[in-house]
Coordinates of C-alpha atoms and ligand atoms in Angstrom, one line a residue:
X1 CA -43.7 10.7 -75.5
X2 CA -44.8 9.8 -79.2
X3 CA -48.2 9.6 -79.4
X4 CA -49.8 7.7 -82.0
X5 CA -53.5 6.6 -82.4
X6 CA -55.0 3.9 -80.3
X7 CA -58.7 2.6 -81.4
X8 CA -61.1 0.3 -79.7
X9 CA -64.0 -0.1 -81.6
X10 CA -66.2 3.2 -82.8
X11 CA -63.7 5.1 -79.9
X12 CA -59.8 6.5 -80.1
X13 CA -58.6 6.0 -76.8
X14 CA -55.8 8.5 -77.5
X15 CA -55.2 12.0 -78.3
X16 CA -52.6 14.3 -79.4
X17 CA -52.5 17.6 -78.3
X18 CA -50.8 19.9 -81.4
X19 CA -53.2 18.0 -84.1
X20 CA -55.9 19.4 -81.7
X21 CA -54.6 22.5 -81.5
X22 CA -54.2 22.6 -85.4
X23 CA -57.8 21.5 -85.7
X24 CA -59.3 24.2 -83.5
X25 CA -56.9 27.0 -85.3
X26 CA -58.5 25.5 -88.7
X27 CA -62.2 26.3 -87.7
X28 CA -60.3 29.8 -85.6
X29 CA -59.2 31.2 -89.1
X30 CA -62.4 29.9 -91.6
X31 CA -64.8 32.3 -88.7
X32 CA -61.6 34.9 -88.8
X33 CA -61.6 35.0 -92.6
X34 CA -66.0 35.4 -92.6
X35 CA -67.8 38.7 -92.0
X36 CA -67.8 39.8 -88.0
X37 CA -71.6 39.6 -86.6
X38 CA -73.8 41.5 -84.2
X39 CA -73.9 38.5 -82.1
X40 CA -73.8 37.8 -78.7
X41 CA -71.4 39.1 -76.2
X42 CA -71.0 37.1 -73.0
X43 CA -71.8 33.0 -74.1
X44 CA -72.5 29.8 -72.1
X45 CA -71.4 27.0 -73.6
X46 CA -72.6 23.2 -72.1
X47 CA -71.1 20.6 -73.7
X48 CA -68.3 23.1 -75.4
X49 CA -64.8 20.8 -76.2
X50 CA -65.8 18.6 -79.3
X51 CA -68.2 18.6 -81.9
X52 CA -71.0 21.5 -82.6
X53 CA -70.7 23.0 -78.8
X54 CA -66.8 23.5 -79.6
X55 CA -67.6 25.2 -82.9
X56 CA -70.4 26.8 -81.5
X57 CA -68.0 28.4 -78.9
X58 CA -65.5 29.1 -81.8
X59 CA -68.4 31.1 -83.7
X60 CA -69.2 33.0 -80.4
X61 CA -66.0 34.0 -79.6
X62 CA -64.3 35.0 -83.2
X63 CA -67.1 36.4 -85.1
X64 CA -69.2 37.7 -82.4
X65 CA -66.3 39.3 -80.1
X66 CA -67.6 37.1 -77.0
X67 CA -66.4 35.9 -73.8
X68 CA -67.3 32.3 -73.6
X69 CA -67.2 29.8 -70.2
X70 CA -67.2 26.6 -72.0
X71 CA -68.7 23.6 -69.4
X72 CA -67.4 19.8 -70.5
X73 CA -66.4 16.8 -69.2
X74 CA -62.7 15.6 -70.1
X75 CA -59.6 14.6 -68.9
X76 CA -56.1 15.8 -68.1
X77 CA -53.1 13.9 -69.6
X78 CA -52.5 11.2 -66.5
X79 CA -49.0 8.7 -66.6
X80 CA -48.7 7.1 -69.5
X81 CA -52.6 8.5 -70.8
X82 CA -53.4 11.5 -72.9
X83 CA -55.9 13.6 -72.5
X84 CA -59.2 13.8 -73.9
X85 CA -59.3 15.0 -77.4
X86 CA -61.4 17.8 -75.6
X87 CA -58.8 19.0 -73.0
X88 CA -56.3 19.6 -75.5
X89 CA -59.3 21.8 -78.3
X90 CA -59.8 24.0 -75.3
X91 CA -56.5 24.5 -74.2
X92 CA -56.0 25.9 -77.9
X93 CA -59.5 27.7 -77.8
X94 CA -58.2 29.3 -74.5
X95 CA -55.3 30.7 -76.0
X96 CA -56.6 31.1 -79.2
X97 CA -59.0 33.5 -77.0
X98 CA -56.9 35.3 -74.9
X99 CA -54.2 36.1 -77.9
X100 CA -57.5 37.4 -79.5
X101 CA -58.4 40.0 -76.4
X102 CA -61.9 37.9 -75.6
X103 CA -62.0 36.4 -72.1
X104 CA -62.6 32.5 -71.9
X105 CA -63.3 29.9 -68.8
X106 CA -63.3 26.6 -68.7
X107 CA -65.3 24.4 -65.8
X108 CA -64.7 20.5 -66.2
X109 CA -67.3 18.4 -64.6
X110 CA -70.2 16.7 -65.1
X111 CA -73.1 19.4 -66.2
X112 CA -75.9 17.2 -65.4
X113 CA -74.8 17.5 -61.8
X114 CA -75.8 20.6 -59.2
X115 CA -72.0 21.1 -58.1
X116 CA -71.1 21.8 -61.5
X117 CA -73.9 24.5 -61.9
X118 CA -73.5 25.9 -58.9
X119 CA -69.5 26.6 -60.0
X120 CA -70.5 28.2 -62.8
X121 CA -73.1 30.3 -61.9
X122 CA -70.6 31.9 -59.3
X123 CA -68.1 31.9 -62.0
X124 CA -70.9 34.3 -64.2
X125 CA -71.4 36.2 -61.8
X126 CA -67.9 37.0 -60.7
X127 CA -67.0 37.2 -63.8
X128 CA -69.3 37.7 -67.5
X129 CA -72.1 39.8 -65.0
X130 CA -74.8 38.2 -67.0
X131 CA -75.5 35.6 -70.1
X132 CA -76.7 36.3 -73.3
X133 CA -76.6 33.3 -75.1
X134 CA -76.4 29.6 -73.7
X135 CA -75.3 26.6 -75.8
X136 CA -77.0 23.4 -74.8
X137 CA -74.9 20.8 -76.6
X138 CA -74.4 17.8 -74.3
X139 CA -73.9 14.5 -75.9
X140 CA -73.6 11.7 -73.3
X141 CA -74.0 8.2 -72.7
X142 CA -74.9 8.2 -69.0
X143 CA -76.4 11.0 -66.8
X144 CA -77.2 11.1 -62.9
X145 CA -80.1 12.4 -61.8
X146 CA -79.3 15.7 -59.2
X147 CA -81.8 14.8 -57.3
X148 CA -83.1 11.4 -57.3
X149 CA -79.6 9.9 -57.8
X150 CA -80.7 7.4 -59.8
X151 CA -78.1 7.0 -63.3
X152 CA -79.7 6.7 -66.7
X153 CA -78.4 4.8 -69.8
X154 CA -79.1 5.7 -73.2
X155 CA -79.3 3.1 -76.0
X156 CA -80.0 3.9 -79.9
X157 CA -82.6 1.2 -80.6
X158 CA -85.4 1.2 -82.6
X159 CA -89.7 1.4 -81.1
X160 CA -91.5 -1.5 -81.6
X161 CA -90.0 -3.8 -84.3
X162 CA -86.5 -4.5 -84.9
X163 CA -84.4 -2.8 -87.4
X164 CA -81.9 -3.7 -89.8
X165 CA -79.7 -2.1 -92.6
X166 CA -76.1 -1.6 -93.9
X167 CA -73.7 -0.9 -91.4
X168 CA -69.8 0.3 -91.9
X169 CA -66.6 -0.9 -90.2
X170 CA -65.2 2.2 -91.0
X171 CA -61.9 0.6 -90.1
X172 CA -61.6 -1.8 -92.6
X173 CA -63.8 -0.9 -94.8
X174 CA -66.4 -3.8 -94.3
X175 CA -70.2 -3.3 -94.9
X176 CA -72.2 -5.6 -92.8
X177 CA -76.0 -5.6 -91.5
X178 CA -76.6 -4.1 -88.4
X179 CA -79.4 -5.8 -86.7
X180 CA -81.1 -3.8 -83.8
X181 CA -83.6 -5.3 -81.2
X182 CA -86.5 -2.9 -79.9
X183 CA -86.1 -0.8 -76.4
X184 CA -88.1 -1.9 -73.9
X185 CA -90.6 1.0 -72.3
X186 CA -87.4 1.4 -69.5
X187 CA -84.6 1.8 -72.4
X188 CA -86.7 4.3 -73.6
X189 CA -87.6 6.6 -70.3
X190 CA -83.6 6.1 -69.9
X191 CA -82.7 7.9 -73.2
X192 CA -85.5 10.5 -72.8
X193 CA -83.6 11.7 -69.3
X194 CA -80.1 11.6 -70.7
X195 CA -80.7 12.9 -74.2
X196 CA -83.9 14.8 -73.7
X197 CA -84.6 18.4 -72.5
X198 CA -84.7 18.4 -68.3
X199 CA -81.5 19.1 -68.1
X200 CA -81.6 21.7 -70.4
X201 CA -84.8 23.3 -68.8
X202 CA -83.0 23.2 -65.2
X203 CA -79.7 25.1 -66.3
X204 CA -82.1 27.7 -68.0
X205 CA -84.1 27.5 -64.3
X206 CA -81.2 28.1 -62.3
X207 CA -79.5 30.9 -64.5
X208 CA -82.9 32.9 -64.4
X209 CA -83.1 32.1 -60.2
X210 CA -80.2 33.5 -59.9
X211 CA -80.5 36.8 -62.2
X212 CA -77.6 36.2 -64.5
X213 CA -79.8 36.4 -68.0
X214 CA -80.0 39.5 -70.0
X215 CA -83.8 39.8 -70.8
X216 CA -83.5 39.3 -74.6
X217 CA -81.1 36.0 -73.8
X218 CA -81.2 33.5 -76.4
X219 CA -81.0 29.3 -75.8
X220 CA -80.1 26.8 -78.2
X221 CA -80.3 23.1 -78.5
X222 CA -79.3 20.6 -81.2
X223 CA -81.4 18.1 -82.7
X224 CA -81.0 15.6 -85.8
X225 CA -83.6 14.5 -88.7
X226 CA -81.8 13.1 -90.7
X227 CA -83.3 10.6 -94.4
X228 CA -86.0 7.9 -94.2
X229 CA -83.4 4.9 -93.8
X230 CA -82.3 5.9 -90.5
X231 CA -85.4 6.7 -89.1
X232 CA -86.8 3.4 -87.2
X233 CA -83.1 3.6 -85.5
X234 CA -83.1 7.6 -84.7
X235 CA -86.0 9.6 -85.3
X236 CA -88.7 7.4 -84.4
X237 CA -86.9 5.2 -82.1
X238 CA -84.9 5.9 -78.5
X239 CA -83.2 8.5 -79.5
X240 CA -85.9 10.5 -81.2
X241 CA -88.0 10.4 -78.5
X242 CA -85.4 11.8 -76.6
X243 CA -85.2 14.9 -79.1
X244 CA -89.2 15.2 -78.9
X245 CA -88.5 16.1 -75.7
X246 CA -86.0 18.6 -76.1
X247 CA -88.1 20.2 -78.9
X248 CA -90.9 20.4 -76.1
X249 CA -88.2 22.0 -74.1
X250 CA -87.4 24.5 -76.4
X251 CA -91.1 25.3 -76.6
X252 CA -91.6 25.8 -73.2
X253 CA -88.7 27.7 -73.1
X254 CA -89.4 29.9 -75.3
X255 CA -92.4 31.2 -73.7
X256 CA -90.9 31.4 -70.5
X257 CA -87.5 33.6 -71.7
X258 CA -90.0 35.4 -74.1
X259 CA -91.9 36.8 -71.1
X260 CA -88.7 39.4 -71.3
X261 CA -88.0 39.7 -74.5
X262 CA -86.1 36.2 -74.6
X263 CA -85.9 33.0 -76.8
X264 CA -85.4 29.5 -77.1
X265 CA -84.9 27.5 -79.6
X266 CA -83.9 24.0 -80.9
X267 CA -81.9 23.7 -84.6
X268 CA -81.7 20.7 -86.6
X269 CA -78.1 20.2 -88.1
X270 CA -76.4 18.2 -90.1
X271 CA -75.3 14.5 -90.1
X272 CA -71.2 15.2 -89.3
X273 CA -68.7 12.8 -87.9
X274 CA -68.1 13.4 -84.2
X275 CA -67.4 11.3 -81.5
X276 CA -71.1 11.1 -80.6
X277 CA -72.1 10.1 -84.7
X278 CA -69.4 7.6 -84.9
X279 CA -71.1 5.5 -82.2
X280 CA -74.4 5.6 -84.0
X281 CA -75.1 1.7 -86.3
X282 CA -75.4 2.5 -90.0
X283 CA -74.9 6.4 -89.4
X284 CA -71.2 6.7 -90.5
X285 CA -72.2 4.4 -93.2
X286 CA -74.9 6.9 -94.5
X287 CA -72.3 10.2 -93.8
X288 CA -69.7 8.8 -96.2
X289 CA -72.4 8.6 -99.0
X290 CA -73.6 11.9 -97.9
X291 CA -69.9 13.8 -98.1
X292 CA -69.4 12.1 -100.9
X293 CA -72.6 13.6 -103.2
X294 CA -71.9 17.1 -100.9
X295 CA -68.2 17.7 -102.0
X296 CA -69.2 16.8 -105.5
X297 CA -72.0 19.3 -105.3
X298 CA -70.0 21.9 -103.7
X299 CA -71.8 22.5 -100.4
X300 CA -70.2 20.3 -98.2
X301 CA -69.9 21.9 -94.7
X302 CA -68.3 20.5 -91.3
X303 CA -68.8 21.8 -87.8
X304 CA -67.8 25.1 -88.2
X305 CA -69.7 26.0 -91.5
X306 CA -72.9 25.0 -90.1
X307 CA -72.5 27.2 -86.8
X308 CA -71.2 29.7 -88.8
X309 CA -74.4 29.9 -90.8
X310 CA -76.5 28.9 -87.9
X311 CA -75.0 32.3 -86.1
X312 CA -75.2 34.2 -89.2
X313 CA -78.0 33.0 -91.4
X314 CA -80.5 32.0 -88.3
X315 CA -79.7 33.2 -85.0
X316 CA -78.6 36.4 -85.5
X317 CA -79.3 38.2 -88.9
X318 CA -80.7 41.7 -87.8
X319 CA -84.2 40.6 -88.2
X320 CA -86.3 37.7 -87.3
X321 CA -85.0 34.0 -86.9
X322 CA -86.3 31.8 -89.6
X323 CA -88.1 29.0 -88.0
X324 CA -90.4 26.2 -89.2
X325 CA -93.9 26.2 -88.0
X326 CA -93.0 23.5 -85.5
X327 CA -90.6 26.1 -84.4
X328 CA -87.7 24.2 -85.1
X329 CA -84.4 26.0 -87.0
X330 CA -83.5 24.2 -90.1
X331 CA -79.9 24.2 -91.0
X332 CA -79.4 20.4 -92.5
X333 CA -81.6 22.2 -95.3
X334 CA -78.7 21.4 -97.6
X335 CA -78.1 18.1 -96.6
X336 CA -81.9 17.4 -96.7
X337 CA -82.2 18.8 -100.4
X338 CA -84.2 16.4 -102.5
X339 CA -81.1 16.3 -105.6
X340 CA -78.9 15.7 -102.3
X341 CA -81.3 12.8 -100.6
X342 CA -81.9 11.2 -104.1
X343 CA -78.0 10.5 -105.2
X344 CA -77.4 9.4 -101.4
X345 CA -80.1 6.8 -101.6
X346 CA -78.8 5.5 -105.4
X347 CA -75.6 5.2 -104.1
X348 CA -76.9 3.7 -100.7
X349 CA -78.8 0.8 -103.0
X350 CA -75.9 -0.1 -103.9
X351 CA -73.1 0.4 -101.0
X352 CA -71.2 -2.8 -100.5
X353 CA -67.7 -3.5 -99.3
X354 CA -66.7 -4.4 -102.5
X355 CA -67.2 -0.6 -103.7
X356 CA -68.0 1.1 -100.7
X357 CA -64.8 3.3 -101.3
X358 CA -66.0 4.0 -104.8
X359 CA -69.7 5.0 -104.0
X360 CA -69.1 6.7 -100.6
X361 CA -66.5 9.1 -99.3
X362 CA -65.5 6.5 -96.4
X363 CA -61.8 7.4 -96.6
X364 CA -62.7 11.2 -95.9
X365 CA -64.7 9.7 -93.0
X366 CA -61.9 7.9 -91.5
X367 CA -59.7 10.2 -92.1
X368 CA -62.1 13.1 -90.1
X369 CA -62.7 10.7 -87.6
X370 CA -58.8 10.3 -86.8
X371 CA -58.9 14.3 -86.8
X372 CA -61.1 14.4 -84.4
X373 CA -58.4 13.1 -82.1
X374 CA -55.9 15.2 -83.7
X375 CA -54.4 12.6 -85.6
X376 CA -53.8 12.6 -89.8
X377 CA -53.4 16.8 -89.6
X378 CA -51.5 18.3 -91.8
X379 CA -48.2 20.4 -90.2
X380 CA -48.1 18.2 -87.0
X381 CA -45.0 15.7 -87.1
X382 CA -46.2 12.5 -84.9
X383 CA -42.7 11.3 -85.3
X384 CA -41.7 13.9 -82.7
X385 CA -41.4 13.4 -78.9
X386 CA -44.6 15.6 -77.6
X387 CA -45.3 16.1 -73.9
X388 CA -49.0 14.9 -73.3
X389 CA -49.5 17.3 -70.6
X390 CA -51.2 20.7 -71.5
X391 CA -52.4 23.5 -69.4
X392 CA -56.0 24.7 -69.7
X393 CA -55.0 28.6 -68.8
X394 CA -58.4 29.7 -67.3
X395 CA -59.8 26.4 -65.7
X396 CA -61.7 27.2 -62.9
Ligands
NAD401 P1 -69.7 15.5 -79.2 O1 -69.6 14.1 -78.7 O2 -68.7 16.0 -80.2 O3 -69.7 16.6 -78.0 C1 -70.4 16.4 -76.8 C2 -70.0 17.4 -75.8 O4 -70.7 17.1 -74.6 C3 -68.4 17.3 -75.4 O5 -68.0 18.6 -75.2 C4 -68.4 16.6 -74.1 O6 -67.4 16.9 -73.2 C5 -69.7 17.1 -73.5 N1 -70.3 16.2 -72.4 C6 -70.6 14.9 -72.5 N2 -71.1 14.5 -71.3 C7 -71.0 15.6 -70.4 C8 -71.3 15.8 -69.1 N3 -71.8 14.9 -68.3 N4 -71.1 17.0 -68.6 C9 -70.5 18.0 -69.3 N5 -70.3 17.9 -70.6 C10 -70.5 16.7 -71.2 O7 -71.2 15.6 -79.8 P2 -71.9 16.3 -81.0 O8 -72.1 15.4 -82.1 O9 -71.3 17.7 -81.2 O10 -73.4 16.5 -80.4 C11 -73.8 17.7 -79.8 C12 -75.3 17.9 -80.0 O11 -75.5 18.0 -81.4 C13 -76.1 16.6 -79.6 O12 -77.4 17.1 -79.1 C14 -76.3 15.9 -80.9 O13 -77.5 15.1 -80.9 C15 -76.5 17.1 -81.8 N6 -76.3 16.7 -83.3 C16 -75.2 16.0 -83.7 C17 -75.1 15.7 -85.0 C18 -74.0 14.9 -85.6 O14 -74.1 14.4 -86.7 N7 -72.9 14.8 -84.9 C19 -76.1 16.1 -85.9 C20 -77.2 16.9 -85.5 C21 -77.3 17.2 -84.1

């Protein structure tokens, strides 16, 4: 079938499966074409087909050497439906992998759930032996709770007052105010068990139940910051609370791997489009000012820089893992530069849809967001009949 783009608000309800796979080779040959690492050697990754968990896997895998089971939730091309953007990167991760010599699994369900950690603990142990390094890079709107049943929304709203600033249509280009109502006490208990760290904590529980950690494993989390103007809608509102949790997670964890040798941490990265970003109010407004001042100062990075230097720089260097003394791994130092936060904020005085394609880089946001889907990649011909439905080669 010819697949083109299909959008419905912040979401692209279609995917195409050799843009993916052109995507994934991208990041495949910029960790290919960087120094190999003494990294980890047999990697769980939760939350491993889009984003910083695919990237994260990509890092593992091609500059470490490692055999990765990715864990996601996505779907298979169905009728007249594509798959998930997600299928189709880790069908190419898969065979990206095996072409490479490095063994690769892939378990599709929901992680939040015991079935789906009970498959891949057996999976481990019939096939990695043990762990020694787990990804924890879930982004989701909804979560079950294992054992209480009960199903948890998460909202982005701000604590206490409401919020309001510029907003993008990203789309057309139109710069509105986004006007956000405060959570109530519930909306925010809600976030903290989708978003937060109990989920985390129990795969961490179960893996070391079940003896299939190395001693010195290492955990990692993601977290944002991000500048001053989003702050009442993310840091300090839903959302951040939900990350206050997972830092505590990562706290708690640390002491408990640490008892052998092990560690736990949570690193800040930076603002980047993903599916997750794109949903956030004012958010893509403030990353097309950001990429804009970046790629005119030269350190722009995307997914795959920042886990490359979060591997490289942070996680494993030989030595010591630089941490704040909150604990916390900072690797949106760039983004968080004062030269970089000061031109974002004189251009962000300004923004308006009259210039916003002047003072921001919202094209090169558009244009990434359409990538994400595999759409707008160079070398793929979207004229061409392309059949939807592609094997993952080691789905368990
Ligand atoms: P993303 O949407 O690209 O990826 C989310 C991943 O989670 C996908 O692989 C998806 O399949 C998986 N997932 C969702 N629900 C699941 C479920 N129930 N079971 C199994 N897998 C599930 O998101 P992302 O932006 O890469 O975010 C990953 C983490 O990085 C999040 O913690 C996010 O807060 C953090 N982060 C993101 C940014 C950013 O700007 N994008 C910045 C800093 C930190």
């Amino acid at each position: 079938m010819n697949i083109q783009p299909k959008t419905r608000g912040f979401i692209c309800t279609t995917a195409h499966p050799e843009g993916c796979a052109q995507q994934v080779k991208r990041q495949v040959e910029y960790v290919k074409a960087q120094p190999a690492l003494e990294g980890p050697k047999n990697v769980l990754v939760i939350g491993a087909s889009t984003g910083y968990g695919l990237a994260s896997r990509i890092v593992a895998s091609f500059a470490s050497g490692a055999n990765t089971i990715g864990v996601y939730f996505d779907k298979a091309a169905e009728g007249s439906r594509t798959a998930s953007a997600g299928w189709y990167n880790s069908a190419a991760f898969e065979r990206e992998a095996a072409e490479a010599g490095r063994k690769s699994y892939s378990i599709v369900g929901d992680a939040f759930s015991d079935e789906i950690k009970a498959k891949t603990l057996d999976l481990i142990r019939t096939e990695l032996g043990k762990i020694d390094l787990i990804v924890y890079s879930v982004a989701s709107p909804r979560r079950t709770h294992p054992k209480t049943g009960e199903t948890f929304t998460s909202v982005i709203k701000p604590i206490g007052g409401t919020y309001s600033n510029k907003t993008v249509n990203f789309h057309t280009g139109e710069v509105t105010t986004a006007v956000i109502e405060p959570a109530t006490e519930d909306e925010i208990r809600q976030t903290i068990a989708v978003m937060g760290g109990e989920d985390w904590q129990m795969w961490i529980d179960e893996l070391q139940k079940a003896d299939l950690l190395t001693a010195d494993a290492t955990t990692v989390a993601y977290s944002y910051i991000g500048p001053e103007i989003t702050h009442a809608v993310y840091r300090e509102g839903t959302i951040g609370r939900a990350k206050n949790d997972l830092e505590a997670t990562a706290l708690r964890l640390n002491k408990q791997l640490g008892a052998t040798g092990g560690r736990a941490y949570v690193s800040v990265n930076k603002a980047l489009v993903t599916q997750s970003s794109s949903a956030i109010p004012v958010v893509p407004l403030y990353i097309s000012a950001l990429y804009k001042v970046m790629k005119e100062k030269g350190n722009h990075e995307g997914c795959i820089e920042q886990m490359y230097r979060l591997f490289s720089e942070r996680l494993y260097t030989g030595g010591e893992t630089p941490v704040e003394p909150d604990g916390l791994i900072r690797i949106d130092d760039w983004e968080m530069r004062e030269d970089v936060q000061a031109e974002v904020m004189q251009l962000w005085a300004d923004l308006a849809t009259e210039n916003v394609y002047e003072k921001s880089d919202l094209e090169g946001y558009r244009r990434e967001f359409f990538q994400l889907f595999g759409f707008e990649t160079e070398g793929v011909d979207y004229e061409a009949d392309t059949n939807p439905e592609v094997d993952i080669p080691n789905l368990r």
